[in-house]
Coordinates of C-alpha atoms in Angstrom, one line a residue:
Chain A
M1 CA -17.2 32.2 -2.8
S2 CA -20.5 30.4 -2.9
A3 CA -21.5 27.3 -4.8
L4 CA -22.7 27.8 -8.4
T5 CA -26.3 26.9 -8.0
F6 CA -28.8 26.0 -10.8
T7 CA -32.3 26.0 -9.5
L8 CA -34.9 24.5 -12.0
K9 CA -37.7 26.9 -12.7
V10 CA -40.2 24.5 -14.3
Q11 CA -39.9 20.9 -15.2
P12 CA -39.7 20.7 -19.0
K13 CA -41.7 18.0 -20.8
Q14 CA -38.6 16.8 -22.8
R15 CA -35.4 15.4 -21.5
V16 CA -32.5 17.8 -21.0
D17 CA -28.9 17.1 -21.8
M18 CA -27.0 18.6 -18.9
S19 CA -23.5 17.7 -20.1
P20 CA -22.4 21.3 -20.6
L21 CA -23.0 22.2 -17.0
V22 CA -19.6 20.8 -15.6
P23 CA -16.8 22.9 -14.0
A24 CA -14.5 22.7 -17.0
N25 CA -17.1 24.6 -19.1
L26 CA -18.2 27.0 -16.4
T27 CA -14.9 28.1 -14.8
G28 CA -14.2 31.8 -15.4
K29 CA -17.7 32.6 -16.7
T30 CA -20.1 35.2 -15.3
I31 CA -23.7 34.3 -14.4
A32 CA -24.9 36.1 -17.6
E33 CA -22.4 34.2 -19.8
I34 CA -23.5 30.9 -18.1
A35 CA -27.2 31.8 -18.6
Q36 CA -26.5 32.2 -22.4
L37 CA -25.0 28.7 -22.7
T38 CA -27.3 26.3 -24.4
V39 CA -28.5 22.9 -23.5
Q40 CA -30.5 20.5 -25.7
C41 CA -34.1 20.0 -24.4
G42 CA -35.8 17.4 -26.6
K43 CA -35.2 18.6 -30.1
P44 CA -34.8 22.3 -29.4
I45 CA -31.6 23.9 -28.0
I46 CA -32.4 26.5 -25.4
P47 CA -30.4 28.9 -23.1
V48 CA -29.6 27.6 -19.7
G49 CA -31.1 30.8 -18.3
D50 CA -34.5 29.7 -19.5
L51 CA -34.4 26.6 -17.5
F52 CA -32.6 27.5 -14.4
D53 CA -32.2 30.4 -12.0
I54 CA -28.5 30.8 -11.5
S55 CA -26.6 32.0 -8.5
G56 CA -23.1 31.8 -6.9
D57 CA -19.7 31.9 -8.4
D58 CA -17.7 28.8 -7.5
A59 CA -17.8 26.7 -10.6
Q60 CA -15.8 23.9 -8.9
T61 CA -18.8 23.4 -6.6
I62 CA -22.0 23.0 -8.5
V63 CA -25.5 22.6 -7.0
I64 CA -28.6 21.6 -9.0
N65 CA -31.8 22.2 -7.1
N66 CA -35.3 20.9 -7.9
S67 CA -33.6 18.3 -10.1
F68 CA -35.9 15.6 -11.6
D69 CA -35.6 12.4 -13.6
K70 CA -35.4 14.0 -17.0
L71 CA -32.1 15.8 -16.4
D72 CA -29.7 13.5 -18.3
F73 CA -25.9 13.4 -18.5
I74 CA -25.3 15.3 -15.3
G75 CA -21.5 15.4 -14.7
K76 CA -20.7 13.9 -17.9
A77 CA -16.9 13.4 -18.2
L78 CA -16.5 15.4 -15.0
E79 CA -12.9 16.5 -14.2
N80 CA -12.4 17.7 -10.6
G81 CA -15.0 19.7 -8.7
T82 CA -18.2 18.6 -6.9
I83 CA -21.7 18.3 -8.3
T84 CA -24.5 18.1 -5.8
V85 CA -27.9 17.1 -7.1
N86 CA -30.9 17.9 -4.9
G87 CA -33.7 15.7 -6.2
D88 CA -33.6 12.9 -8.8
A89 CA -31.2 12.6 -11.7
G90 CA -31.9 11.3 -15.1
A91 CA -30.0 8.8 -17.2
Y92 CA -26.2 8.8 -17.9
L93 CA -25.4 10.5 -14.5
G94 CA -21.6 10.7 -14.2
M95 CA -21.1 9.0 -17.5
G96 CA -17.3 8.8 -18.2
M97 CA -16.4 10.9 -15.3
K98 CA -12.6 11.3 -14.8
S99 CA -12.4 12.7 -11.2
G100 CA -14.3 14.7 -8.7
T101 CA -17.5 13.9 -6.8
I102 CA -21.2 13.7 -7.6
K103 CA -23.8 13.4 -4.9
V104 CA -27.5 12.8 -5.6
S105 CA -30.1 13.1 -2.8
G106 CA -32.8 11.2 -4.8
N107 CA -32.9 8.4 -7.4
A108 CA -31.1 8.2 -10.7
G109 CA -31.9 6.6 -14.0
L110 CA -30.3 4.2 -16.5
Y111 CA -26.5 3.9 -17.2
V112 CA -25.4 5.8 -14.0
A113 CA -21.5 6.1 -14.0
C114 CA -21.3 4.2 -17.2
E115 CA -17.8 4.0 -18.5
M116 CA -16.7 6.0 -15.4
K117 CA -12.9 6.3 -15.1
K118 CA -12.2 7.7 -11.7
G119 CA -13.9 9.8 -8.9
T120 CA -16.7 9.2 -6.5
L121 CA -20.4 9.0 -7.1
E122 CA -22.9 8.7 -4.2
I123 CA -26.7 8.3 -4.7
D124 CA -29.0 8.2 -1.7
G125 CA -31.8 6.7 -3.6
N126 CA -32.3 3.9 -6.2
V127 CA -30.6 3.7 -9.6
G128 CA -31.7 2.1 -12.9
D129 CA -30.1 -0.5 -15.0
F130 CA -26.5 -0.7 -16.2
L131 CA -25.0 1.0 -13.2
G132 CA -21.3 1.4 -13.9
G133 CA -21.8 -0.5 -17.1
A134 CA -20.7 -0.1 -20.8
L135 CA -22.7 1.8 -23.3
P136 CA -24.6 -0.4 -25.7
G137 CA -22.1 -2.0 -28.2
N138 CA -19.0 -0.9 -26.1
K139 CA -16.9 -3.6 -24.4
M140 CA -15.6 -1.7 -21.4
G141 CA -17.6 -0.4 -18.5
M142 CA -16.4 1.3 -15.4
K143 CA -12.7 1.5 -15.3
G144 CA -12.1 3.1 -11.8
G145 CA -13.4 5.1 -8.9
M146 CA -16.1 4.3 -6.5
I147 CA -19.9 4.2 -6.6
L148 CA -22.1 4.2 -3.6
V149 CA -25.8 3.4 -3.9
K150 CA -27.8 3.7 -0.7
G151 CA -31.0 2.3 -2.3
N152 CA -31.5 -0.5 -4.8
A153 CA -30.1 -0.9 -8.3
G154 CA -31.5 -2.2 -11.4
A155 CA -30.4 -5.0 -13.7
R156 CA -26.9 -5.4 -15.2
V157 CA -25.0 -3.7 -12.4
G158 CA -21.3 -3.5 -13.5
D159 CA -21.9 -4.8 -17.0
H160 CA -18.5 -5.2 -18.6
M161 CA -16.9 -3.5 -15.6
R162 CA -13.2 -3.3 -15.8
R163 CA -12.0 -1.9 -12.4
G164 CA -13.2 0.1 -9.5
L165 CA -15.7 -0.4 -6.8
I166 CA -19.5 -0.4 -6.6
L167 CA -21.2 -0.5 -3.2
I168 CA -24.9 -1.1 -3.0
E169 CA -26.7 -1.0 0.4
G170 CA -30.0 -2.3 -1.1
D171 CA -30.9 -4.9 -3.6
T172 CA -29.9 -5.4 -7.2
G173 CA -31.8 -6.6 -10.2
D174 CA -30.9 -9.5 -12.5
Y175 CA -27.5 -10.1 -14.2
C176 CA -25.6 -8.3 -11.5
G177 CA -21.9 -8.4 -12.5
S178 CA -22.7 -9.6 -15.9
R179 CA -19.7 -9.8 -18.3
M180 CA -17.4 -8.3 -15.7
T181 CA -13.7 -8.2 -16.5
A182 CA -12.5 -7.2 -13.1
G183 CA -13.4 -4.9 -10.2
T184 CA -15.5 -5.3 -7.0
I185 CA -19.3 -5.1 -6.5
A186 CA -20.5 -5.4 -2.9
V187 CA -24.3 -5.9 -2.3
M188 CA -25.8 -5.8 1.1
G189 CA -29.2 -6.7 0.0
S190 CA -30.5 -9.5 -2.3
T191 CA -29.4 -10.1 -5.9
G192 CA -31.5 -11.2 -8.8
R193 CA -31.2 -14.0 -11.2
Y194 CA -28.2 -14.8 -13.5
L195 CA -25.7 -13.2 -11.0
G196 CA -22.3 -12.9 -12.6
Y197 CA -23.5 -14.0 -16.0
A198 CA -20.5 -14.5 -18.2
M199 CA -18.1 -12.8 -15.8
R200 CA -14.5 -13.3 -16.6
R201 CA -12.7 -12.0 -13.4
G202 CA -13.8 -9.7 -10.5
T203 CA -15.4 -10.1 -7.2
L204 CA -19.0 -10.0 -6.2
L205 CA -19.2 -9.7 -2.4
L206 CA -22.6 -10.5 -1.0
W207 CA -24.2 -10.4 2.4
N208 CA -27.0 -12.8 1.4
Q209 CA -26.8 -16.2 -0.4
P210 CA -27.6 -15.7 -4.1
Q211 CA -29.3 -17.9 -6.5
L212 CA -26.4 -19.0 -8.4
M213 CA -26.2 -20.5 -12.0
A214 CA -24.9 -24.0 -12.6
S215 CA -21.8 -22.4 -14.1
F216 CA -20.6 -21.3 -10.7
N217 CA -18.5 -23.8 -8.6
D218 CA -18.4 -24.0 -4.9
C219 CA -14.7 -23.5 -3.7
G220 CA -15.5 -23.9 0.0
S221 CA -15.5 -21.6 3.0
H222 CA -12.5 -19.5 3.7
T223 CA -11.0 -16.7 5.8
L224 CA -9.6 -14.3 3.3
G225 CA -6.8 -11.8 4.3
F226 CA -7.6 -9.1 1.8
L227 CA -11.2 -8.6 3.2
P228 CA -10.0 -6.6 6.3
L229 CA -8.2 -4.3 3.9
L230 CA -11.2 -3.9 1.7
F231 CA -13.5 -3.1 4.6
N232 CA -11.0 -0.6 5.9
S233 CA -11.1 1.2 2.7
F234 CA -14.9 1.4 3.1
K235 CA -14.5 3.3 6.3
Q236 CA -14.1 6.6 4.4
T237 CA -17.6 6.3 2.9
N238 CA -20.7 7.7 4.4
S239 CA -22.6 4.4 4.4
K240 CA -23.5 1.2 6.2
F241 CA -20.4 -0.2 4.7
A242 CA -18.3 2.0 7.0
E243 CA -19.8 0.5 10.1
S244 CA -17.5 -1.9 12.0
T245 CA -20.4 -4.4 12.3
A246 CA -20.5 -4.6 8.5
A247 CA -17.0 -6.1 8.2
F248 CA -16.4 -9.9 7.9
N249 CA -13.6 -12.0 6.6
R250 CA -15.2 -15.4 6.5
V251 CA -16.9 -16.3 3.3
Q252 CA -18.1 -19.0 1.0
R253 CA -16.3 -18.8 -2.3
Y254 CA -17.9 -19.6 -5.6
A255 CA -15.8 -19.4 -8.9
G256 CA -17.3 -18.6 -12.2
D257 CA -18.7 -18.0 -14.7
M258 CA -17.2 -21.3 -15.9
S259 CA -18.9 -20.9 -19.2
E260 CA -16.7 -18.0 -19.7
M261 CA -13.0 -17.5 -18.4
G262 CA -14.2 -18.6 -14.9
R263 CA -11.7 -16.5 -12.9
G264 CA -14.4 -14.5 -11.2
E265 CA -15.6 -15.1 -7.7
V266 CA -18.8 -14.7 -5.7
L267 CA -17.9 -14.3 -2.0
V268 CA -20.9 -14.8 0.3
K269 CA -20.8 -13.8 4.0
L270 CA -20.8 -16.8 6.4
Chain B
M1 CA 36.8 12.4 25.8
I2 CA 36.3 10.0 28.7
I3 CA 32.8 8.8 29.7
N4 CA 32.5 6.6 32.8
G5 CA 36.2 5.7 32.5
V6 CA 35.7 4.8 28.8
T7 CA 37.9 6.6 26.3
I8 CA 36.1 7.9 23.2
D9 CA 38.7 8.0 20.4
A10 CA 39.0 11.2 18.4
T11 CA 38.1 9.3 15.3
F12 CA 35.1 8.7 13.0
A13 CA 33.1 6.0 11.3
E14 CA 32.9 6.2 7.5
A15 CA 29.7 5.3 5.8
F16 CA 28.4 5.1 2.2
P17 CA 25.2 5.9 0.4
M18 CA 22.9 2.8 -0.1
K19 CA 19.5 2.1 -1.4
A20 CA 16.9 0.8 1.1
T21 CA 13.5 -0.5 1.3
R22 CA 11.1 -1.7 4.0
A23 CA 8.5 -4.4 3.9
I24 CA 5.9 -5.5 6.6
I25 CA 5.3 -9.2 7.1
T26 CA 2.2 -10.1 9.0
A27 CA 1.0 -13.6 10.1
Q28 CA -1.5 -15.4 12.2
N29 CA 0.7 -14.5 15.3
E30 CA 3.9 -12.8 16.1
K31 CA 5.8 -16.0 16.3
W32 CA 5.2 -16.8 12.6
A33 CA 5.6 -13.2 11.4
M34 CA 9.0 -13.3 13.2
I35 CA 9.9 -16.7 11.6
A36 CA 9.2 -15.3 8.1
A37 CA 11.1 -12.0 9.0
Q38 CA 14.1 -13.9 10.2
A39 CA 14.1 -16.1 7.1
M40 CA 13.9 -13.1 4.8
T41 CA 16.7 -11.3 6.5
G42 CA 19.0 -14.3 6.9
F43 CA 22.3 -14.4 5.2
A44 CA 22.3 -10.7 4.8
T45 CA 25.1 -9.5 7.0
S46 CA 27.3 -7.7 4.5
V47 CA 26.9 -6.6 0.9
I48 CA 30.4 -8.0 0.3
A49 CA 29.1 -11.5 -0.2
C50 CA 25.4 -11.5 0.7
G51 CA 24.2 -9.1 -2.0
C52 CA 22.4 -7.0 0.7
E53 CA 22.3 -6.1 4.3
A54 CA 19.0 -6.8 6.0
G55 CA 17.5 -6.8 9.5
I56 CA 14.4 -6.4 11.6
D57 CA 13.4 -2.9 12.1
R58 CA 10.7 -3.5 14.7
I59 CA 7.7 -5.6 15.8
L60 CA 4.3 -4.2 14.9
D61 CA 1.2 -4.5 17.0
S62 CA -1.9 -5.8 15.3
S63 CA -3.4 -2.4 15.4
E64 CA -0.5 -1.1 13.3
T65 CA -0.8 -3.4 10.4
L66 CA -3.2 -3.2 7.4
D67 CA -4.7 -6.6 7.9
G68 CA -5.1 -6.4 11.7
R69 CA -2.6 -9.2 12.4
P70 CA 0.8 -9.0 14.2
G71 CA 3.6 -8.0 12.1
V72 CA 7.4 -7.4 11.7
A73 CA 8.9 -4.6 9.7
V74 CA 12.1 -5.7 7.9
M75 CA 14.6 -3.4 6.1
I76 CA 16.8 -4.3 3.2
F77 CA 19.8 -2.3 2.1
A78 CA 21.9 -2.7 -1.1
M79 CA 24.5 -0.7 -3.0
G80 CA 22.1 -0.1 -5.9
G81 CA 18.4 -0.1 -6.8
K82 CA 18.7 -3.0 -9.3
G83 CA 20.4 -5.2 -6.7
L84 CA 17.9 -4.2 -4.0
A85 CA 15.0 -5.0 -6.2
K86 CA 16.5 -8.4 -7.0
Q87 CA 17.2 -9.3 -3.4
L88 CA 13.8 -8.2 -2.2
E89 CA 12.0 -10.2 -4.8
T90 CA 14.1 -13.3 -4.3
R91 CA 13.8 -13.1 -0.4
A92 CA 10.1 -12.3 -0.5
G93 CA 9.5 -15.3 -2.8
Q94 CA 11.6 -17.9 -1.0
C95 CA 11.1 -16.8 2.6
V96 CA 7.7 -15.0 3.0
L97 CA 5.6 -16.5 0.2
T98 CA 6.6 -20.0 1.6
S99 CA 6.0 -19.0 5.3
P100 CA 2.7 -20.3 6.7
T101 CA -0.1 -17.7 7.1
S102 CA 2.1 -14.8 6.0
A103 CA 1.2 -11.6 4.1
L104 CA 3.5 -9.0 2.7
F105 CA 2.9 -5.2 2.5
A106 CA 4.9 -2.1 1.6
G107 CA 6.7 -0.6 4.6
I108 CA 7.8 2.7 3.2
D109 CA 6.4 5.2 0.7
S110 CA 8.4 6.7 -2.1
A111 CA 8.2 8.0 -5.6
I112 CA 10.5 5.1 -6.7
K113 CA 8.6 1.8 -6.5
I114 CA 10.1 -1.7 -6.6
P115 CA 8.2 -4.9 -7.1
L116 CA 7.1 -6.7 -3.9
G117 CA 4.2 -9.1 -5.0
K118 CA 4.2 -7.7 -8.6
N119 CA 6.1 -10.6 -10.0
L120 CA 5.5 -13.1 -7.3
R121 CA 1.9 -13.2 -8.6
Y122 CA 3.0 -15.5 -11.4
F123 CA 3.4 -18.2 -8.9
G124 CA -0.5 -18.2 -9.0
D125 CA -0.3 -19.7 -12.4
G126 CA -3.1 -17.7 -13.7
F127 CA -5.3 -18.2 -10.6
Q128 CA -3.9 -15.0 -9.0
V129 CA -6.3 -12.2 -8.3
G130 CA -5.4 -8.6 -8.4
K131 CA -7.3 -6.0 -6.2
V132 CA -6.9 -2.3 -6.1
I133 CA -7.9 -1.3 -2.5
G134 CA -7.6 2.4 -1.5
G135 CA -5.6 3.2 -4.5
K136 CA -3.0 0.4 -3.9
R137 CA -2.7 -2.7 -5.9
Y138 CA -2.5 -6.1 -4.0
W139 CA -2.2 -9.7 -5.3
R140 CA -4.0 -12.6 -3.9
I141 CA -2.0 -15.6 -4.7
P142 CA -3.6 -19.0 -4.0
V143 CA -1.3 -21.2 -1.9
M144 CA -1.9 -24.5 -0.1
D145 CA -2.7 -22.9 3.2
G146 CA -5.2 -20.4 1.8
E147 CA -4.2 -17.2 0.1
F148 CA -0.9 -15.3 0.2
L149 CA -1.7 -11.5 0.0
A150 CA 1.1 -9.3 -1.1
E151 CA 1.1 -5.6 -2.0
A152 CA 2.3 -5.1 -5.6
T153 CA 5.1 -2.7 -4.7
T154 CA 7.0 -1.0 -2.0
G155 CA 9.2 2.1 -1.9
Q156 CA 12.9 2.5 -2.6
V157 CA 14.7 5.3 -0.8
D158 CA 18.2 6.7 -0.5
A159 CA 19.9 5.5 2.7
V160 CA 23.2 5.3 4.5
G161 CA 25.2 2.0 5.3
G162 CA 28.2 1.3 7.3
G163 CA 27.9 3.4 10.3
N164 CA 30.0 1.6 13.1
F165 CA 31.8 1.7 16.4
L166 CA 34.3 -0.6 18.0
V167 CA 34.1 -1.8 21.6
L168 CA 37.5 -2.4 23.0
A169 CA 37.4 -4.4 26.3
Q170 CA 39.6 -6.0 28.8
S171 CA 38.1 -9.5 28.0
Q172 CA 36.0 -11.3 25.4
P173 CA 33.0 -11.8 27.8
Q174 CA 33.1 -8.1 28.8
A175 CA 33.1 -7.0 25.2
L176 CA 30.1 -9.2 24.4
I177 CA 28.1 -8.1 27.4
A178 CA 28.7 -4.5 26.4
C179 CA 27.7 -5.1 22.8
E180 CA 24.5 -6.9 23.9
A181 CA 23.6 -3.9 26.0
A182 CA 24.3 -1.6 23.1
I183 CA 22.2 -3.7 20.7
E184 CA 19.3 -3.9 23.2
A185 CA 19.3 -0.1 23.4
M186 CA 19.7 0.4 19.5
N187 CA 16.9 -2.0 18.6
K188 CA 14.6 0.6 20.1
V189 CA 15.7 3.2 17.6
P190 CA 13.5 3.3 14.5
N191 CA 14.9 3.2 10.8
V192 CA 18.1 1.5 11.6
I193 CA 19.4 -2.2 11.4
M194 CA 22.4 -3.8 12.7
P195 CA 22.8 -6.5 10.1
F196 CA 25.4 -8.8 11.7
P197 CA 24.6 -11.9 13.8
G198 CA 22.8 -10.6 16.9
G199 CA 23.9 -7.1 15.8
V200 CA 27.6 -7.7 16.6
V201 CA 30.5 -8.5 14.4
R202 CA 33.8 -9.9 15.8
S203 CA 35.6 -10.0 12.4
G204 CA 35.9 -6.4 11.4
S205 CA 37.8 -6.1 8.1
K206 CA 40.2 -3.7 6.4
V207 CA 40.3 -3.0 2.7
G208 CA 42.7 -5.2 0.8
S209 CA 44.7 -8.4 1.5
K210 CA 48.1 -9.9 0.8
Y211 CA 46.1 -12.4 -1.4
A212 CA 45.3 -10.9 -4.7
A213 CA 41.9 -12.6 -4.9
L214 CA 40.6 -11.0 -1.8
N215 CA 39.5 -7.3 -1.6
A216 CA 39.0 -7.4 2.3
S217 CA 40.8 -9.1 5.1
T218 CA 41.0 -9.2 8.9
N219 CA 41.6 -5.9 10.6
D220 CA 44.9 -6.8 12.0
A221 CA 45.5 -3.5 13.8
F222 CA 42.5 -4.4 16.1
C223 CA 43.2 -8.1 16.5
P224 CA 44.4 -8.7 20.1
T225 CA 46.4 -11.7 19.3
L226 CA 48.6 -9.8 16.8
K227 CA 49.6 -7.0 19.2
G228 CA 53.3 -8.0 18.9
M229 CA 53.3 -8.8 15.2
T230 CA 51.7 -5.8 13.5
K231 CA 51.1 -2.1 13.8
T232 CA 48.5 -2.5 16.4
E233 CA 45.8 0.1 17.6
L234 CA 45.5 -1.8 20.9
S235 CA 47.1 -1.2 24.3
P236 CA 48.3 -4.1 26.3
D237 CA 45.2 -4.2 28.5
I238 CA 42.8 -4.8 25.6
E239 CA 42.1 -8.5 24.9
S240 CA 39.0 -8.4 22.8
V241 CA 37.4 -6.0 20.2
M242 CA 33.9 -6.2 18.8
E243 CA 32.2 -4.0 16.3
I244 CA 28.5 -2.9 15.8
V245 CA 27.6 -1.9 12.2
I246 CA 24.6 0.2 11.6
D247 CA 22.6 0.8 8.3
G248 CA 20.0 3.6 8.5
L249 CA 17.5 5.5 6.4
S250 CA 19.4 8.8 7.1
K251 CA 22.5 10.0 8.8
E252 CA 20.5 11.3 11.6
D253 CA 19.0 7.9 12.3
I254 CA 22.5 6.4 12.4
D255 CA 23.7 9.3 14.6
K256 CA 21.0 8.5 17.2
A257 CA 21.5 4.7 17.1
M258 CA 25.3 5.2 17.6
R259 CA 24.7 7.6 20.5
V260 CA 22.4 5.3 22.4
G261 CA 24.6 2.3 21.6
I262 CA 27.8 4.0 22.8
Q263 CA 26.0 5.4 25.9
A264 CA 24.9 1.9 26.8
V265 CA 28.4 0.6 26.5
C266 CA 29.7 3.6 28.6
D267 CA 27.1 3.0 31.2
L268 CA 28.8 -0.3 32.0
G269 CA 32.1 1.7 32.2
A270 CA 35.6 0.9 32.9
V271 CA 34.6 -0.9 36.0
N272 CA 33.1 -3.6 33.7
G273 CA 36.3 -3.8 31.6
I274 CA 35.3 -1.5 28.8
K275 CA 38.4 0.6 27.9
R276 CA 37.8 2.4 24.6
I277 CA 35.3 3.1 21.9
S278 CA 36.8 3.6 18.5
A279 CA 35.5 3.4 14.9
G280 CA 36.4 2.1 11.4
N281 CA 37.2 4.3 8.5
Y282 CA 39.2 4.4 5.4
G283 CA 40.8 7.8 5.9
G284 CA 37.7 9.6 4.9
K285 CA 38.5 9.2 1.2
L286 CA 35.8 6.6 0.3
G287 CA 32.6 7.3 2.1
P288 CA 30.9 10.7 2.2
F289 CA 29.2 10.2 5.5
H290 CA 31.5 10.7 8.6
F291 CA 30.3 10.0 12.1
H292 CA 32.7 11.6 14.5
L293 CA 32.5 9.7 17.8
Q294 CA 33.2 12.7 20.1
E295 CA 30.7 14.9 18.3
I296 CA 28.0 12.3 18.5
M297 CA 28.6 11.8 22.3
A298 CA 29.1 15.6 23.0

């Protein structure tokens, strides 16, 4: 069996809702049947076959070639299976995914992995705002799983995050970890302003000293026993986090946001 | 059967089903991991009055533990799952949580989980932090020396308790030397504990007593000072009897431990005053696991 491959013929001018192209919808269908499925492209609803050349037969392993930043909702509510995106992905990549793996070779847009429940998502490039966050108006962001971003992330990383792990090799924008309820965000690069804004619980693990708000209190420098376990768990990732030189267990601990519940922590490598 | 001049009695040890768990204690160094382990497994020689039987399974190198520090694996055995959970939690809370630099991890995987740090977290008074790492939940409980890290749960498994053998010797020192040799060999066998002091019990019991309030009393048939007063199992040349009791995760684990233990005793042989190896049973009516000495040593 070979991977079910969608190769984009021409980049449409309008955004495309890719949510129907997940293993649960495609398993057991022939290429002709898949070509007749429809996706929304702007206002019109068009057959998949008009947008993509389709080949392969393993619906559990999906490849999207020539992908670009207007292909939204890739891997929405994914359950099992793998989606590999060659190129960029649009907004809402992996939204609400329940399990499985998504890999993107390029960049991704807004709300990547928003309200994700489980599974693994890897992005080689940069991502937009609200990575692992909650949809506007919702109170619960990412609830589990792991996100790895090898580039930079936008603002509001992990907004309303409830559980799970976000690893960012690059920098983040402002409001990283805002309104977090729990979970862990690790950032190797720099972080923007208003780090941990209104966070209730959770951990922000940083390699570089951030610009902290006055509502974060210094708890001193510590050697924390859980950090070796955390770094051990990173070893399975294909990232800088897996390198043995990345690990540390000595940190400066800041507690906050004291204007909220204040049980969150910012741990900065010493 | 005679091995090196030591008679192996044609009898069997009788053992019972138990519930068991294992936990791993780590600390800044082996000394403090061992102190916590010894505290946690203290006063746990017999379920009769201690509520559980516990002991040290083995010492772990820092490369074998989750947090990369030296550790000690302890095992706890009880007659039921509820009692086991209670003993584990009480001992973890009073003996490991309190021990400097310690951390506590699950030592066995099973479908049945019992709380390890799950309820100890409330000691954190709201400052505790939960972390799910690699699919397992851990609790970070703030304490005065830093943080106490404890895995939320550990596994509970079916196990076997009460495997035993008796060492019958010409003198008390010779019986003790033989038992020490047996324990040294048996400590190398994984998945078993010998819960009595130093692994050896000198006060083997029988079921029942002349006193109505007691359900166990001294095993007079093996008491050397009573040879002329009771229906004795001892010949005139035997002056001291000591017992080794073994709890293990499976019948095979106990088989193996008994074999290496009895062999170590027999290696000393009759020349060192060891006369017989026997075992304690209740006629085969109470425990479903029977360890026939001659089959084990065949």
